[in-house]
Short mmCIF file of C-alpha atoms and ligand atoms in Angstrom, two decimals:
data_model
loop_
_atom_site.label_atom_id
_atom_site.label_comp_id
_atom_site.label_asym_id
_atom_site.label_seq_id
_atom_site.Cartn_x
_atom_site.Cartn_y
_atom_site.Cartn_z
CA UNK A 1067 10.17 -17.17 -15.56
CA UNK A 1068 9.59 -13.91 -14.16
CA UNK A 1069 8.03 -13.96 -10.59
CA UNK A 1070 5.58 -11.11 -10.75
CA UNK A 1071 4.02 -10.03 -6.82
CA UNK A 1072 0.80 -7.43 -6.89
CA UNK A 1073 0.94 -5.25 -3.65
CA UNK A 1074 -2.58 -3.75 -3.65
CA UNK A 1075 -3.76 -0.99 -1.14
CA UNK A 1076 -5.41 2.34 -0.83
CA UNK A 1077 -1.78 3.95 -0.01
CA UNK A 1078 -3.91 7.64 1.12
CA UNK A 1079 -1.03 8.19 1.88
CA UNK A 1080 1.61 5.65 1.69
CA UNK A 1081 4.07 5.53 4.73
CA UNK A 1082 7.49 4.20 5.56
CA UNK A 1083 5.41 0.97 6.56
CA UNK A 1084 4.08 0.20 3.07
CA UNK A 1085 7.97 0.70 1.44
CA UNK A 1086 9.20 -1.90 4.27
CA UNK A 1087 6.64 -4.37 2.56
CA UNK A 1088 7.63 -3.23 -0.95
CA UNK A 1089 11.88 -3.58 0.03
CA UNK A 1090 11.33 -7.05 1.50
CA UNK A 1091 8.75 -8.58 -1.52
CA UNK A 1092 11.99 -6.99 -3.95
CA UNK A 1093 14.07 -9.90 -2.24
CA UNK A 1094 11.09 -12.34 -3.35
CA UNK A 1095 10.08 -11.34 -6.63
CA UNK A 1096 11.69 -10.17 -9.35
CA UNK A 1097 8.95 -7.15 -10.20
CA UNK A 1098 6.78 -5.86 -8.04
CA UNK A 1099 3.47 -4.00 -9.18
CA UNK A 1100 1.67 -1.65 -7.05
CA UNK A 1101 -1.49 -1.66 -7.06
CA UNK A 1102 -3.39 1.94 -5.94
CA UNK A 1103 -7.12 1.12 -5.65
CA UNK A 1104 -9.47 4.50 -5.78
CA UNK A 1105 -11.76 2.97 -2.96
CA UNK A 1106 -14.33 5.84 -3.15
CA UNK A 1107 -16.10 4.41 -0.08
CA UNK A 1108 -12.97 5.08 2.54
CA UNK A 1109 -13.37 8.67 1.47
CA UNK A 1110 -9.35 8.82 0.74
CA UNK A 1111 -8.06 12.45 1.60
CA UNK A 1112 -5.70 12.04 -1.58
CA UNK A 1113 -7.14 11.47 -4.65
CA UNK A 1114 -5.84 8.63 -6.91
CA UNK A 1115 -3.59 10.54 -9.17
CA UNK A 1116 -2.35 12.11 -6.11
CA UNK A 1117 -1.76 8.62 -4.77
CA UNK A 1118 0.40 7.30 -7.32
CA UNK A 1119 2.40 9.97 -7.77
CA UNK A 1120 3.59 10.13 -4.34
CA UNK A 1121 4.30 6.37 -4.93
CA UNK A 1122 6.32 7.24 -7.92
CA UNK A 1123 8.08 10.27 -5.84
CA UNK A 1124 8.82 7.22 -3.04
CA UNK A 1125 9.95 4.78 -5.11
CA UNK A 1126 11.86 6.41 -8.04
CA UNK A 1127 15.00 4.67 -9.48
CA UNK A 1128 13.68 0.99 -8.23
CA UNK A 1129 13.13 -0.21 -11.77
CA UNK A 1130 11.58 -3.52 -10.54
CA UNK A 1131 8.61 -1.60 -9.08
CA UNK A 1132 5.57 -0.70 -11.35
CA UNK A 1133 3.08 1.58 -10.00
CA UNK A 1134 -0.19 1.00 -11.62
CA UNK A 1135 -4.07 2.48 -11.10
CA UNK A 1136 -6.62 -0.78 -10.87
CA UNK A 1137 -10.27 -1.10 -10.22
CA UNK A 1138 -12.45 -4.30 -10.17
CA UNK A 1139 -11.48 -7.78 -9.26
CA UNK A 1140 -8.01 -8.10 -7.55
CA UNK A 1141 -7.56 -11.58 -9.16
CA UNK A 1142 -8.40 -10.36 -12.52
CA UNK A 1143 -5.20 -7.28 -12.56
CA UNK A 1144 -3.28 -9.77 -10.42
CA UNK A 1145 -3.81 -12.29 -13.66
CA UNK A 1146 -3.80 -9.83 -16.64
CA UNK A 1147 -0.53 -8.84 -15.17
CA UNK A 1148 0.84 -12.68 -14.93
CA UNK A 1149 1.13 -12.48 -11.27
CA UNK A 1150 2.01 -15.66 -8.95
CA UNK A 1151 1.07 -13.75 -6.16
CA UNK A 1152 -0.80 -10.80 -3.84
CA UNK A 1153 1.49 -9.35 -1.25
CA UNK A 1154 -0.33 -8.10 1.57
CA UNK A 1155 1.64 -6.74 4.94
CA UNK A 1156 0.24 -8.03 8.06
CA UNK A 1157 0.99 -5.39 11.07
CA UNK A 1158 -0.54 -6.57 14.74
CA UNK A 1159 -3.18 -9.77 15.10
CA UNK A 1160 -5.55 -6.64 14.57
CA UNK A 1161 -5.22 -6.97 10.88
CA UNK A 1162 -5.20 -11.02 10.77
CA UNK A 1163 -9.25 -11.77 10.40
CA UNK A 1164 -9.74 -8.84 7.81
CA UNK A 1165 -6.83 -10.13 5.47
CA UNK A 1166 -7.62 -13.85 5.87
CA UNK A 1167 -11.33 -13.06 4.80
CA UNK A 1168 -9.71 -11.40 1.71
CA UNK A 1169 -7.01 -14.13 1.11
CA UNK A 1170 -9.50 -16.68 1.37
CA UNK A 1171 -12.29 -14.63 -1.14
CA UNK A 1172 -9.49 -14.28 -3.48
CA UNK A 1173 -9.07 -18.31 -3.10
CA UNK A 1174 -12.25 -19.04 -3.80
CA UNK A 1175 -12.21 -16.36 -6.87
CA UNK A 1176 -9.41 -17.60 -8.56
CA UNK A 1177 -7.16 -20.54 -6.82
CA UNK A 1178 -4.52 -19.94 -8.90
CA UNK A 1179 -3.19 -16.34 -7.05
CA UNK A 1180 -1.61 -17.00 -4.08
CA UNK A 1181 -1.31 -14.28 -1.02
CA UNK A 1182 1.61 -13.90 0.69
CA UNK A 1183 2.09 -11.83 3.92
CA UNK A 1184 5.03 -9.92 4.79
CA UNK A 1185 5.78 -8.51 8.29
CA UNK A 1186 7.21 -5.21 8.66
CA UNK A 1187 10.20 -4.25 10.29
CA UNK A 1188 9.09 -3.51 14.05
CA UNK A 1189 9.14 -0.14 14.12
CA UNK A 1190 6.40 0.09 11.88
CA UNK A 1191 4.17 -2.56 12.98
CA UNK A 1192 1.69 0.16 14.82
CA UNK A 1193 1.78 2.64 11.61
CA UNK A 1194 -0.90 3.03 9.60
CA UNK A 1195 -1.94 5.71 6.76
CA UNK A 1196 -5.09 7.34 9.43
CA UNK A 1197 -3.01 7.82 12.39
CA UNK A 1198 -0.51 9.37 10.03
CA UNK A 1199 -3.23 11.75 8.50
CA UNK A 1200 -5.00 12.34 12.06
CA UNK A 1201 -1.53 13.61 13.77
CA UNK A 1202 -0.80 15.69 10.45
CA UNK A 1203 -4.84 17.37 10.59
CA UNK A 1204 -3.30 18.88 14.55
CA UNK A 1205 0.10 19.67 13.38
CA UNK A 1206 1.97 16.83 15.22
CA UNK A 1207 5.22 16.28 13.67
CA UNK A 1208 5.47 13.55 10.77
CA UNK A 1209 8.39 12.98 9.22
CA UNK A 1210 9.49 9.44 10.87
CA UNK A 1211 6.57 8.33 9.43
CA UNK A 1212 6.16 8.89 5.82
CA UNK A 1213 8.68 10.12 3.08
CA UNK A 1214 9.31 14.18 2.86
CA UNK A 1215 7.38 14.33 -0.15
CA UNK A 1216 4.69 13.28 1.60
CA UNK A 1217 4.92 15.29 5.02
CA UNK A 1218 5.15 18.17 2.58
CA UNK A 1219 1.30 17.44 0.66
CA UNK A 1220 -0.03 16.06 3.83
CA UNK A 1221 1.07 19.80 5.46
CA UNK A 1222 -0.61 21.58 2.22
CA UNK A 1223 -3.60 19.48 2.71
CA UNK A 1224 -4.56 20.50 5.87
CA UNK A 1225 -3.08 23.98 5.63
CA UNK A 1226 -5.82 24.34 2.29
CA UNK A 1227 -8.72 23.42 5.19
CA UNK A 1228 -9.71 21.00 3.36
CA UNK A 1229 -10.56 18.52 6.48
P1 ADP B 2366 -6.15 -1.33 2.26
O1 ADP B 2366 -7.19 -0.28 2.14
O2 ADP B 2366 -6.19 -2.36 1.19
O3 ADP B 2366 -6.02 -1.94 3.62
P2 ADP B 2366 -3.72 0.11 2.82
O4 ADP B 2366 -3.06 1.12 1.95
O5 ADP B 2366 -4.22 0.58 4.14
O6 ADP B 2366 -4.83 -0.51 1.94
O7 ADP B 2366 -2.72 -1.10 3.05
C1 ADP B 2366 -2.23 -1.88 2.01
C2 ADP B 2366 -1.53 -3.07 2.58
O8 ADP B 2366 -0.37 -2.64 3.27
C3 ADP B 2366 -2.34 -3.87 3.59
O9 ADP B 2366 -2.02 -5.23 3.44
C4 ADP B 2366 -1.85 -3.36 4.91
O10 ADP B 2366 -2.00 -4.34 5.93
C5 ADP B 2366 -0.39 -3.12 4.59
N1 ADP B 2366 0.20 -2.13 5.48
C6 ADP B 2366 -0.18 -0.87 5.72
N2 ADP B 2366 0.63 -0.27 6.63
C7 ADP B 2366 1.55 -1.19 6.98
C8 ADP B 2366 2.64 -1.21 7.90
N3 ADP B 2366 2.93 -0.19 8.68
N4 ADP B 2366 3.34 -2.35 7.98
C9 ADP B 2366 3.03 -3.41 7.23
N5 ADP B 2366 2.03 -3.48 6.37
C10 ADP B 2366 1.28 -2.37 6.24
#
């Protein structure tokens, strides 16, 4: 049977971090389905189409990675989708409480879905999607961060004024 992993996240924007989690759950599972939730209340700077796209951009010609939009219940997509697990990439201790009170809700919701944390390669373990955007709003330089795709709309984005 077909070992399906969800890897859920805002992804505003998604950075070299969030591919090491998708390259290593590829050696785990056979299909990997990212999941881009809108989350109004973070106030993204991308908006969700925007999102995905730059997902799709990123991860273009890995046909075992499925870039979806989802909203509700984790557990529900993660089960509509026949999912064994959620992947979730765990950086410093910083992010252990906050995903273990999420693992452990998604337990309780449905004890079926497992989560399954990934570390990143170490390089990224201090990289995060709003220290990316805050160096891009000054003009700090980028591009060992995120794909070129995405240094390029990050640049537009602040170039427009927009924040
Ligand atoms: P969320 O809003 O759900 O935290 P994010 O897009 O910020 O969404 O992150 C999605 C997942 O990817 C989370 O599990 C987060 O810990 C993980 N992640 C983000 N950046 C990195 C990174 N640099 N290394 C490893 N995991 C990461």
């Amino acid at each position: 049977m077909k070992k399906v992993g969800v890897y859920p996240g805002t992804f505003d924007p998604i950075t070299f971090g969030h591919l090491d989690i998708i390259k290593r759950s590829l050696k785990v599972f056979d299909q990997v389905i990212v999941a881009v939730a809108p989350n109004p209340q973070k106030g993204p700077l991308f908006d969700i189409d925007e999102r995905v796209s730059m997902i799709q951009e990123a991860c273009r010609g890995e046909k075992h990675v499925q870039i979806e939009q989802f909203d509700g219940l984790l557990v529900e997509f993660a089960k509509r989708k026949g999912a064994i697990a959620v992947i979730r990439g765990l950086r410093a201790v910083s992010d252990f409480e906050y995903e273990l009170q999420i693992a452990l809700m998604n337990q309780q919701l449905d004890a079926d879905v497992q989560t399954v944390f990934m570390m990143p390669s170490q390089e990224y373990t201090y990289l995060t999607s709003s220290i990316v955007k805050a160096v891009a709003r000054y003009g700090g330089e980028i591009k060992p961060f995120v794909p070129e795709g995405v240094a390029r709309k990050l640049k537009v984005k602040f170039k427009e004024g927009l924040l």
